[in-house]
Coordinates of C-alpha atoms and ligand atoms in Angstrom, one line a residue:
X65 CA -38.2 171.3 16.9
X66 CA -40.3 169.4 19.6
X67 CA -43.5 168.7 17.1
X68 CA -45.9 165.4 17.6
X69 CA -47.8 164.5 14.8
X70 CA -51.3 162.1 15.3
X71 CA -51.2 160.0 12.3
X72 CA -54.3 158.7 13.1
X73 CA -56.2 162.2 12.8
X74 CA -58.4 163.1 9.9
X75 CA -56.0 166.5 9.7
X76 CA -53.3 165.9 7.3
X77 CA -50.1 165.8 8.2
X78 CA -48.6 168.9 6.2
X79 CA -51.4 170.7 8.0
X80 CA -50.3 169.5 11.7
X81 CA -46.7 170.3 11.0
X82 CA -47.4 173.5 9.4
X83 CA -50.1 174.8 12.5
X84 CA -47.7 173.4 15.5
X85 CA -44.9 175.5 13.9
X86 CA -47.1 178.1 13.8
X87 CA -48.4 178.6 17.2
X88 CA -44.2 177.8 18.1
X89 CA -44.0 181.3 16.3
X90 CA -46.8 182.9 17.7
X91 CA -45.5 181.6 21.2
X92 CA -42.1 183.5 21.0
X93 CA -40.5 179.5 20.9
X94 CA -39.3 180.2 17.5
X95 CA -38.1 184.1 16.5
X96 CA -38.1 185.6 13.5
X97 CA -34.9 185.5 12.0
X98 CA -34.6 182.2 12.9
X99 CA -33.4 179.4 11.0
X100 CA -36.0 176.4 10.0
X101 CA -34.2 172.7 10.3
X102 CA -34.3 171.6 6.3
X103 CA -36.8 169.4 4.8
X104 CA -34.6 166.7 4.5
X105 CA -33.8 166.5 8.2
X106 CA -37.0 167.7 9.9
X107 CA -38.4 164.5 7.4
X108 CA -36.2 162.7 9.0
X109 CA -36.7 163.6 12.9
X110 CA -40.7 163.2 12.2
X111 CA -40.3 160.0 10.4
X112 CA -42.4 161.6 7.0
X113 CA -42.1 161.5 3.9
X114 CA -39.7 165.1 2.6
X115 CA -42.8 166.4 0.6
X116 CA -45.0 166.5 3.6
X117 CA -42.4 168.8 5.4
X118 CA -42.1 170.8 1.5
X119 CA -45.8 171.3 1.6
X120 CA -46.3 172.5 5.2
X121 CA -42.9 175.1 4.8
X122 CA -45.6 176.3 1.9
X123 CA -48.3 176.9 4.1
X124 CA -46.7 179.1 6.0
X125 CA -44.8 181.0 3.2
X126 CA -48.0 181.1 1.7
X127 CA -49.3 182.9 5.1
X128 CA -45.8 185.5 4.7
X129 CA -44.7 183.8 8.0
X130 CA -41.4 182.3 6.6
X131 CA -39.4 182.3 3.6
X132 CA -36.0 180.9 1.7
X133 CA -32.6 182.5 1.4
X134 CA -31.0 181.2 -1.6
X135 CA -28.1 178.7 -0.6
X136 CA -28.8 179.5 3.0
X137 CA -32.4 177.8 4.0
X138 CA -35.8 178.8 5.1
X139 CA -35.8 181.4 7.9
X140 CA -39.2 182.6 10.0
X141 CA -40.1 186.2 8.7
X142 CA -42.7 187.3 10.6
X143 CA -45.4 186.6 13.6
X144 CA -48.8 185.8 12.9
X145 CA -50.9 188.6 13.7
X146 CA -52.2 188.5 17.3
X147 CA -55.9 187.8 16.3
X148 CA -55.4 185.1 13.7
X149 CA -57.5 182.5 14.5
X150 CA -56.0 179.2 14.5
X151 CA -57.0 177.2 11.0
X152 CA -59.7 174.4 11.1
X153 CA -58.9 171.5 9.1
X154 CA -61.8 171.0 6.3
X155 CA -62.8 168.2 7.3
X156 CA -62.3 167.3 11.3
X157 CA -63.1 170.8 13.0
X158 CA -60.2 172.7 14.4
X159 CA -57.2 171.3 14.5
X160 CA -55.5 169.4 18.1
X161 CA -54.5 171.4 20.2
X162 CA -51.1 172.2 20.2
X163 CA -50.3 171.7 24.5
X164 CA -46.2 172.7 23.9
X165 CA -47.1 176.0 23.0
X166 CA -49.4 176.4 26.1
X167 CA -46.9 175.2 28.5
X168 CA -45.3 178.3 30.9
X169 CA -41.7 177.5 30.9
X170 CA -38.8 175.2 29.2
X171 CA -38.6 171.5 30.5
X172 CA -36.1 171.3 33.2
X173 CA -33.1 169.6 31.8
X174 CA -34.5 165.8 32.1
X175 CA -31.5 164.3 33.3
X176 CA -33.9 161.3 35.7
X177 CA -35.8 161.1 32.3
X178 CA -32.8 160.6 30.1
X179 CA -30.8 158.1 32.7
X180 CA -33.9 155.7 32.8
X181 CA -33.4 154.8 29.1
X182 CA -31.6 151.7 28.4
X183 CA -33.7 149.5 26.7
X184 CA -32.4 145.9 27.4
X185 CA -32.8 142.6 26.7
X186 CA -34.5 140.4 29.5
X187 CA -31.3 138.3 30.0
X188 CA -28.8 141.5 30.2
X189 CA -27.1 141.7 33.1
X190 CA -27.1 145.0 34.4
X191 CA -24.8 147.6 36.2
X192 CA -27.0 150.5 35.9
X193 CA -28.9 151.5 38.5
X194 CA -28.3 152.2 41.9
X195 CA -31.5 149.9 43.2
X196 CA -31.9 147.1 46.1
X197 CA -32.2 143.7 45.0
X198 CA -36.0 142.7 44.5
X199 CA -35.6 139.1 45.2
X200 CA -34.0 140.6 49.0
X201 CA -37.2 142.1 49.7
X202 CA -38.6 140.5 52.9
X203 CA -41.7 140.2 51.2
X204 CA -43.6 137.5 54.0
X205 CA -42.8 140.1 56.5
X206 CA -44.1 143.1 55.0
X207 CA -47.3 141.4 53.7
X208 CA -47.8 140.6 57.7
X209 CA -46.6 143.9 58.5
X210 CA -49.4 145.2 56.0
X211 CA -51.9 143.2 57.1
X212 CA -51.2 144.5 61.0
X213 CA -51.8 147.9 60.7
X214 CA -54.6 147.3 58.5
X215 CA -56.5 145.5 61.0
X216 CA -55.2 147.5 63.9
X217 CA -56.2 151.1 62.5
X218 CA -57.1 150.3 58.9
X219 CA -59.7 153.4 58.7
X220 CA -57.6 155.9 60.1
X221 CA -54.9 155.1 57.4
X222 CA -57.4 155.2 54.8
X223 CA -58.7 158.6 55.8
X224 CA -56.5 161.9 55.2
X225 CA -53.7 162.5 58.0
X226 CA -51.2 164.6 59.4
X227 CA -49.4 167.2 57.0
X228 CA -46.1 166.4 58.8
X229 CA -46.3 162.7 58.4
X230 CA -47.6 159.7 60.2
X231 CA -47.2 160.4 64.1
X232 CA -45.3 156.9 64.8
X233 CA -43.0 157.3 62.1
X234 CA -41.7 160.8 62.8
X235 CA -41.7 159.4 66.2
X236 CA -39.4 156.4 65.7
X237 CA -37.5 158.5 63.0
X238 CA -36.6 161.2 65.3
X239 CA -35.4 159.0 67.8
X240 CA -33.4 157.3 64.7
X241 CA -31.9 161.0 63.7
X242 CA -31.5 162.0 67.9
X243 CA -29.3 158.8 68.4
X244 CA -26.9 160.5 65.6
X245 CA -26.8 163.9 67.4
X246 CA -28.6 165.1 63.8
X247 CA -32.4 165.9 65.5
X248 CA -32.4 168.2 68.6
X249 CA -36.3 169.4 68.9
X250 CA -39.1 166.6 68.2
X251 CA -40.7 169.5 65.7
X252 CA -37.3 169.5 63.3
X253 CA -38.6 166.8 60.4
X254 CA -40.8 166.3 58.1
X255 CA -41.8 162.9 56.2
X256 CA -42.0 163.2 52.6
X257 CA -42.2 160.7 49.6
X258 CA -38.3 160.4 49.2
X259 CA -35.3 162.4 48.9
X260 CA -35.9 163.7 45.5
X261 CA -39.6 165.3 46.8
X262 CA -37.4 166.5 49.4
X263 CA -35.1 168.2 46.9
X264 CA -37.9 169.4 45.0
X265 CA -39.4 171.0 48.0
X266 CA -35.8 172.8 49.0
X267 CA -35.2 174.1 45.8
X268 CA -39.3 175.5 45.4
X269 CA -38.9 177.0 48.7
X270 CA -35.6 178.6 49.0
X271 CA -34.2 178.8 45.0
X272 CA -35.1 181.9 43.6
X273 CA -35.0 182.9 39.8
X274 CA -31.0 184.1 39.3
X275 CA -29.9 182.2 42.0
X276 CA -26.7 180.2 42.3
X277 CA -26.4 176.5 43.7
X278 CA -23.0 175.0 44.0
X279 CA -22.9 171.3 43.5
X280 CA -20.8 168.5 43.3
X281 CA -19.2 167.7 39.9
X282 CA -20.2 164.8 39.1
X283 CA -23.8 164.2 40.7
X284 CA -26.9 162.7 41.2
X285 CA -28.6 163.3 37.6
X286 CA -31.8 163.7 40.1
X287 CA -30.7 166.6 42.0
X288 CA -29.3 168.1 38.5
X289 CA -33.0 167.6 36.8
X290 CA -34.3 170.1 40.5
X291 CA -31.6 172.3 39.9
X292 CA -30.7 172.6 36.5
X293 CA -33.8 175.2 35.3
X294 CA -32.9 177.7 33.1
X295 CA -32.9 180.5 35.6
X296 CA -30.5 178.6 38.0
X297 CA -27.1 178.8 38.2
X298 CA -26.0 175.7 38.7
X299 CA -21.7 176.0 39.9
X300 CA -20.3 172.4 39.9
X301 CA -17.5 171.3 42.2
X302 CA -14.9 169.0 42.0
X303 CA -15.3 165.9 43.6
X304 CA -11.7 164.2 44.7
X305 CA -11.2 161.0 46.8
X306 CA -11.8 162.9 50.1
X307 CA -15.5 164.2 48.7
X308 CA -16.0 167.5 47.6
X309 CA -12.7 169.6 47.2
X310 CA -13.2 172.2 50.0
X311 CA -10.7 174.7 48.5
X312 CA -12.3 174.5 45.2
X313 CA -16.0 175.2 47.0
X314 CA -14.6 178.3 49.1
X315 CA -12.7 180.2 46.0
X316 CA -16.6 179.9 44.5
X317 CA -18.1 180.9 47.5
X318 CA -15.6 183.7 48.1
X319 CA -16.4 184.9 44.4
X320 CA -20.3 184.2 43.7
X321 CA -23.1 184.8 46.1
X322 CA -24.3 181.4 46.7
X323 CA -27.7 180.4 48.1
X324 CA -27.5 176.3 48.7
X325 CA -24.9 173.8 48.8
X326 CA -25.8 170.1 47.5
X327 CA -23.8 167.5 48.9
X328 CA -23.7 163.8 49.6
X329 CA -20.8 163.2 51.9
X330 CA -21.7 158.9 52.2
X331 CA -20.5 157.2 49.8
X332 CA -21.7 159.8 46.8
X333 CA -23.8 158.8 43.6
X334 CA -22.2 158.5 41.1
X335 CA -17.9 158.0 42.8
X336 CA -18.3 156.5 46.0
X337 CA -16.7 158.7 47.9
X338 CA -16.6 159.6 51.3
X339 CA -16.1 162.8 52.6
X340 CA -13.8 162.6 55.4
X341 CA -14.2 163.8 58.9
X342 CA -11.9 166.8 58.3
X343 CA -13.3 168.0 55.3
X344 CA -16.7 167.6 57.0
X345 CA -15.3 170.4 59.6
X346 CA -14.5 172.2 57.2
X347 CA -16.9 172.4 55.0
X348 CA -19.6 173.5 57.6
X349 CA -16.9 176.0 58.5
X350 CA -17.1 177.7 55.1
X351 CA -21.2 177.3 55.0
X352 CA -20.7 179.3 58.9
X353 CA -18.5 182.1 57.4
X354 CA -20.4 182.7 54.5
X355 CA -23.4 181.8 55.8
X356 CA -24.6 179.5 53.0
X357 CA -26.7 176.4 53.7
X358 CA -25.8 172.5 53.0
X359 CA -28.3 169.8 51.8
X360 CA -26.7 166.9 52.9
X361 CA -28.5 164.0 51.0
X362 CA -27.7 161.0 53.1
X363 CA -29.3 158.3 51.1
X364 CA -26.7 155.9 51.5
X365 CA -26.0 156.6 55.0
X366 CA -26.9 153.2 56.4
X367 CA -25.0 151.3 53.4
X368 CA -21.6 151.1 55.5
X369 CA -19.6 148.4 54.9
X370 CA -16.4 148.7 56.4
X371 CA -17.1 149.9 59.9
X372 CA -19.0 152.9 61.4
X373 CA -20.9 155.8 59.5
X374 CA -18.9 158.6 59.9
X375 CA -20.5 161.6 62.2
X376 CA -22.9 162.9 60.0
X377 CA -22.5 167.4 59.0
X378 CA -26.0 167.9 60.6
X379 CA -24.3 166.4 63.7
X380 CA -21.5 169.1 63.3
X381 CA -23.8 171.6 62.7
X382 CA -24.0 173.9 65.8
X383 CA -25.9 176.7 64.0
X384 CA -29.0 175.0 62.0
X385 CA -27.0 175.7 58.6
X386 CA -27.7 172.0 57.4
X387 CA -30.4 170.6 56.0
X388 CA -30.2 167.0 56.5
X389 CA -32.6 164.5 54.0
X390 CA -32.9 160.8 54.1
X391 CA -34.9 158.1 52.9
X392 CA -35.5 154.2 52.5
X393 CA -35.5 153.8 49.4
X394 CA -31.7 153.0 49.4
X395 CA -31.9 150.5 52.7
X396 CA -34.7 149.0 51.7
X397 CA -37.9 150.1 49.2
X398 CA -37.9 152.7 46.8
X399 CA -41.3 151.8 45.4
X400 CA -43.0 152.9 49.1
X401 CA -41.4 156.5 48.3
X402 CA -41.1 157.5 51.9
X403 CA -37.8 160.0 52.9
X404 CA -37.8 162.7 55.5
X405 CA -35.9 166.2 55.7
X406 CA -34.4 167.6 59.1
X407 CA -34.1 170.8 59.3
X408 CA -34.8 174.3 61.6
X409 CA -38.2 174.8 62.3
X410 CA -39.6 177.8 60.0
X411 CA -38.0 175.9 57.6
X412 CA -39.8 172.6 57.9
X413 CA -42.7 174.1 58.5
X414 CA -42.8 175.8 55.2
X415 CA -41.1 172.9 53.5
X416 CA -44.4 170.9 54.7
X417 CA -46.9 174.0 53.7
X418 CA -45.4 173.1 49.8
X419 CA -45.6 169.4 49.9
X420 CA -49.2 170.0 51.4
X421 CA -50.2 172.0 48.3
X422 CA -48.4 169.3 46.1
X423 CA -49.8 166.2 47.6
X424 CA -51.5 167.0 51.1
X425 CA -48.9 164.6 52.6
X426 CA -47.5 161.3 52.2
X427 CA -49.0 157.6 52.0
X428 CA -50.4 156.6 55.3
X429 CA -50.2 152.7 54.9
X430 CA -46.6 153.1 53.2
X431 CA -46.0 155.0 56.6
X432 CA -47.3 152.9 58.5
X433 CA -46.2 149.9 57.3
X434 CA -42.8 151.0 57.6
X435 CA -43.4 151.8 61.0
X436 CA -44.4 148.3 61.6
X437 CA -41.5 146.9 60.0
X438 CA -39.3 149.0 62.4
X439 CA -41.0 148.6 65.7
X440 CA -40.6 144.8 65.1
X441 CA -36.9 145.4 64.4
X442 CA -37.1 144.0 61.2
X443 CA -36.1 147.2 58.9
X444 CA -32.7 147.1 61.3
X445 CA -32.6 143.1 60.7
X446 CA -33.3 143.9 57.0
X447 CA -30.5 146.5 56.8
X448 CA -27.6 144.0 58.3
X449 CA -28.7 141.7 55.8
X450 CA -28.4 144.0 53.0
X451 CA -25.0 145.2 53.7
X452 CA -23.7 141.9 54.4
X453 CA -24.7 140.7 51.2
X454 CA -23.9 143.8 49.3
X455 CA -20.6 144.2 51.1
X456 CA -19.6 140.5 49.1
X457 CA -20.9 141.9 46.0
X458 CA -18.8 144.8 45.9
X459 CA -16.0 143.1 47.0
X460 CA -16.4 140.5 44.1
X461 CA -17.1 143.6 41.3
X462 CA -13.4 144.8 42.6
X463 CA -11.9 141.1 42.0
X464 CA -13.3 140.8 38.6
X465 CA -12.4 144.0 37.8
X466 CA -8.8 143.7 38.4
X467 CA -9.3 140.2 36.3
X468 CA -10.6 142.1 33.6
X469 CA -10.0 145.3 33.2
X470 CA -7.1 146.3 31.3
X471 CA -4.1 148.3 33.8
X472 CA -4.8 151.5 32.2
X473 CA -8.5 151.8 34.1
X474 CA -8.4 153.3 37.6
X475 CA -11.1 152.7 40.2
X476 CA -11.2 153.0 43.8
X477 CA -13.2 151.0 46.6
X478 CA -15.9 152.4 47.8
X479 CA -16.1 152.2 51.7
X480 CA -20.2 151.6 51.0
X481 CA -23.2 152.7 48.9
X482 CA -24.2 150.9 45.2
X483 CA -21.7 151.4 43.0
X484 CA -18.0 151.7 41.5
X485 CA -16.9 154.7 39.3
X486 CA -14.4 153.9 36.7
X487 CA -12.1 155.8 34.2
X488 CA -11.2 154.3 31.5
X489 CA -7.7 155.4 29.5
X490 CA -8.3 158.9 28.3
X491 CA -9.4 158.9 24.7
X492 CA -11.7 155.7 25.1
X493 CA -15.6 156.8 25.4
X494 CA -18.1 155.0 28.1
X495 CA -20.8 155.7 25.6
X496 CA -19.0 153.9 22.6
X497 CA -18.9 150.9 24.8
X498 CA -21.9 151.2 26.2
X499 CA -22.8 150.2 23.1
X500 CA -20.9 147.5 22.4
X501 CA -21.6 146.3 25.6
X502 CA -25.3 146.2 25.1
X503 CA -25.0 143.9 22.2
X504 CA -22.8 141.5 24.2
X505 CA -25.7 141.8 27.1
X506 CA -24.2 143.9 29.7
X507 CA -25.1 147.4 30.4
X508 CA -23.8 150.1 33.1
X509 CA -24.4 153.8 33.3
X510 CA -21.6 156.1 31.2
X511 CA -20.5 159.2 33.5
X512 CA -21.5 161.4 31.3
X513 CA -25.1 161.3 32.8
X514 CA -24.3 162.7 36.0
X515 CA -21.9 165.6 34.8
X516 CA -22.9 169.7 35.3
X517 CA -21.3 170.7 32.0
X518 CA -19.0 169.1 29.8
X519 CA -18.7 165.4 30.9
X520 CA -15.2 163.1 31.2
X521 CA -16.5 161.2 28.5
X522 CA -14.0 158.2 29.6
X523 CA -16.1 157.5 33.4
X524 CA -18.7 154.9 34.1
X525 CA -20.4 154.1 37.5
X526 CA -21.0 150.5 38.2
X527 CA -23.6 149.3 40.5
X528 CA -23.3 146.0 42.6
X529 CA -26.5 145.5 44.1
X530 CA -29.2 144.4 41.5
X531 CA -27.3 141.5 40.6
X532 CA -25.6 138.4 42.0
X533 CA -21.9 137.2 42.8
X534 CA -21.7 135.2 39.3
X535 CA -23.6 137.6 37.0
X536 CA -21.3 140.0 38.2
X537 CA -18.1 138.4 37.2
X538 CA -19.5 137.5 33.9
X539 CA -21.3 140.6 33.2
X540 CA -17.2 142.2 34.3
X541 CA -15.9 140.1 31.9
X542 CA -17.9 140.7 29.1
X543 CA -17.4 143.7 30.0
X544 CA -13.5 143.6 30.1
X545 CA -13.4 141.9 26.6
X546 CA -15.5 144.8 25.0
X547 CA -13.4 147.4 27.0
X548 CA -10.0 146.0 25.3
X549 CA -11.4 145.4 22.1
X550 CA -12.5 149.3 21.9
X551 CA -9.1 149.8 23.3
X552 CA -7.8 148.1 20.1
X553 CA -9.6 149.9 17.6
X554 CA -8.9 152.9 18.8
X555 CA -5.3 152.2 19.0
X556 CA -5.4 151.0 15.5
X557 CA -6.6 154.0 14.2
X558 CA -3.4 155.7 15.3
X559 CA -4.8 157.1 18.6
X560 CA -1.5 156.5 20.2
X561 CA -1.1 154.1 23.5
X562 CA -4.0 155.6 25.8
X563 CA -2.5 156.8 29.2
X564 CA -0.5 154.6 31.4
X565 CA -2.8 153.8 34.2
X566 CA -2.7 154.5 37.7
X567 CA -4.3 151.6 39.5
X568 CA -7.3 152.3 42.0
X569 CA -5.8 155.9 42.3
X570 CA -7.7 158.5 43.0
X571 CA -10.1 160.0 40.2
X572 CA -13.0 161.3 39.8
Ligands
PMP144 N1 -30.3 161.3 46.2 C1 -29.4 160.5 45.7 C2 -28.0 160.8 45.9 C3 -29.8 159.3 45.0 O1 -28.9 158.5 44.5 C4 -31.2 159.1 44.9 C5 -31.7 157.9 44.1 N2 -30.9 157.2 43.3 C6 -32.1 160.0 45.4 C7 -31.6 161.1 46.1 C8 -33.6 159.8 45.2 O2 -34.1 158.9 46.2 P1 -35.6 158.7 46.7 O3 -36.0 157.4 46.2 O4 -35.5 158.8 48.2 O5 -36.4 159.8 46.1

């Protein structure tokens, strides 16, 4: 039970507990006939003492709205009537009010809320988040950049603009997405504050109550916290070491009735993968026949490291089926929050009717600034340097890896992007050493975040970027030494010989 208790109110605490359960029963969140967590546990979850939960239960038998089954707990019995009026506490007025029980739907499933929670030591070293590295960030340049467009047009960035976006951006980004054959008409894109606006915006604007959305399995947790809404259907696909498995996306798009298609073919969050140039074919084959849409969510796009980007599905899209989205928060500066979304007319121009009713339109100076950057060829300067460096990093994670890791983990090289996906020997949990990795200082995301349904409890993603060439052999070394220690216990507690390994094969 989601309940907050203000212990610094003058309403007693019995009373808060036993009036926020109430207006959960008056708001249909908890039925009749349902079962009441015991005492001993809610005291627990609240933190209070098991007499304060004994004496709010009381209220509310007292009030006929629950009562206890012998040997079986305390179950809700009835509603309050409709015109109760809520109880004032004696002595503060009425009690606080109870905002859960106003609120029109369910949380989405939090999955950005949850993955943001490692608390860490300042000195850990950490694999966890796909991020640039801070201390890369050509700070001199975009302080002058700032201070440019400030004095060159400083009012008209202060004062509201453009619903589309700031003209010179879209300008420069058009000509950005025309060199890669993924803009044809200047009117196709919209600037918004990032991909996962951009995602927001798709699935407000196309997703309808009871409709299906087939994604890849695993995924961005992001694009799982837009889609994963309790009136979704969210279908996850397998994800193999060419991308998305194409046969296991048409059998579901030959048995449901599918409305969207989320995929990132460049070097995917969480596996790296790359979707090849065949399966790229394909795929906008099947989204032709059964006339489906893709959101390809190129973030990584420009994070190649071992030659050329492959062509991009918007660029193999002769019938406006994809919706391409982008943003630099990957090549450069998350904190700006500026992405765009190319896509067929009507649809953009709906897409930027919402974000006007969310937020009008994005940051002028970010936009501008950016600009600035770019028309100075410093964002392109900015993005060799980044891949360079990052292209080292990810080479030494894969040394240190083999180093440290025992044979029976698998990983493969990703040909760009943030990170490394790992499976450990089946049987050996990412979360249990998450744990034990935390206390030796090193922490790394466990798969399990980025699953639709039941995780592989035995994946982890590794991210290269945040951190530099000898933190990440240590931080893989400690990580190694935890990983076989696990591997010990386990085996000592008659687990058996976890599977024979297959060396940088392919799984995901
Ligand atoms: N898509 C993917 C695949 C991502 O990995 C991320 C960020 N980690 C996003 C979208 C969100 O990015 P933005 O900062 O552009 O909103």
């Amino acid at each position: 039970m989601n309940l907050h208790l203000d212990h610094d109110s003058h309403t007693p605490l019995y009373e808060q507990i036993a009036s926020q359960v109430r207006a959960l029963i008056a708001a249909d969140r908890i039925r009749v006939g349902d079962r009441l967590p015991p005492s001993r546990v809610l005291a627990g979850e609240l933190k209070v003492h098991r007499t304060t939960i004994s004496n709010a239960y009381a209220e509310l038998e007292a009030d006929g709205l629950i009562g206890p089954h012998v040997g079986r707990g305390t179950f809700v019995t009835a509603r309050p009537a409709a015109a109760e009026p809520a109880r004032a506490a004696p002595d503060a007025g009425l009690p606080p009010l109870f905002w859960e029980a106003l609120m029109v739907e369910e949380p989405h499933t939090d999955r950005l809320h949850e993955f943001h929670q490692y608390p860490s030591r300042p000195d850990t070293i950490s694999f966890a988040y796909a991020l640039p590295d801070s201390d890369m960030f050509p700070l001199e340049a975009i302080r002058r950049s700032v201070d440019r467009v400030f004095r060159k047009e400083g009012p008209s960035l202060l004062q509201l603009g453009e619903r589309l976006g700031y003209e010179p951006l879209r300008k420069y980004l058009a000509g950005r997405m025309r060199a890669s054959g993924i803009l044809r008409a200047d009117d196709e894109i919209l600037i918004t504050n990032g991909c996962q606006q951009s995602l927001d915006l798709i699935d407000r604007t196309l997703v309808a109550s009871g409709d299906a959305v087939a994604i890849e399995n695993p995924t961005y947790p992001g694009a799982l916290s837009v889609f994963l809404r309790k009136d979704t259907r969210v279908i996850g696909v397998p994800v193999s070491e060419r991308g998305v498995e194409i046969a296991a996306l048409e059998e579901v798009l030959a048995h449901q009735r599918v409305k969207l298609i989320y995929s990132v073919p460049n070097f995917q969050n969480p596996t790296g993968v790359t979707l090849q140039v065949a399966e790229r074919r394909r795929l906008i084959q099947l989204a032709r026949r059964y006339r489906v849409p893709i959101i390809e969510d190129d973030i990584y796009g420009d994070l190649h490291f071992d030659g050329p980007a492959l062509p991009p599905l918007k660029a193999l899209d002769q019938d406006g089926l994809v919706i391409y989205s982008s943003s630099i928060s990957k090549m450069g500066f998350p904190g700006l929050r500026i992405g765009w979304v190319v896509a067929p007319r009507p649809l953009v121009e709906r897409l930027s009717v919402r974000k006007q009713s969310c937020d009008l339109h994005a940051n002028l100076l970010a936009q501008a600034t950016i600009y600035e950057l770019a028309r100075q060829g410093l964002l392109e300067k900015h993005l060799k340097r980044i891949r360079k460096t990052y292209a080292e990093r990810r080479d030494a994670m894969l040394q240190a890896l083999e180093e440290h890791f025992p044979g029976e983990a698998c990983w493969r090289k990703p040909s760009g992007g943030m990170a490394i996906w790992v499976e450990l020997p089946d049987g050996i949990d990412a979360s249990a050493l998450l744990d034990v990795a935390k206390e030796g200082g090193v922490i790394f995301s466990p798969g399990a975040h980025f699953y639709v349904g039941p995780p592989r409890a035995n994946t982890m993603r590794l991210t290269f970027t945040t951190t530099g060439i000898p933190q990440i052999r240590e931080g893989v070394r400690r990580l190694g030494a935890a990983l076989k220690r696990i591997m010990k216990s386990h085996r000592a507690r008659g687990n058996g010989t976890p599977q024979p390994g297959r060396r940088n094969a392919a799984l995901v």
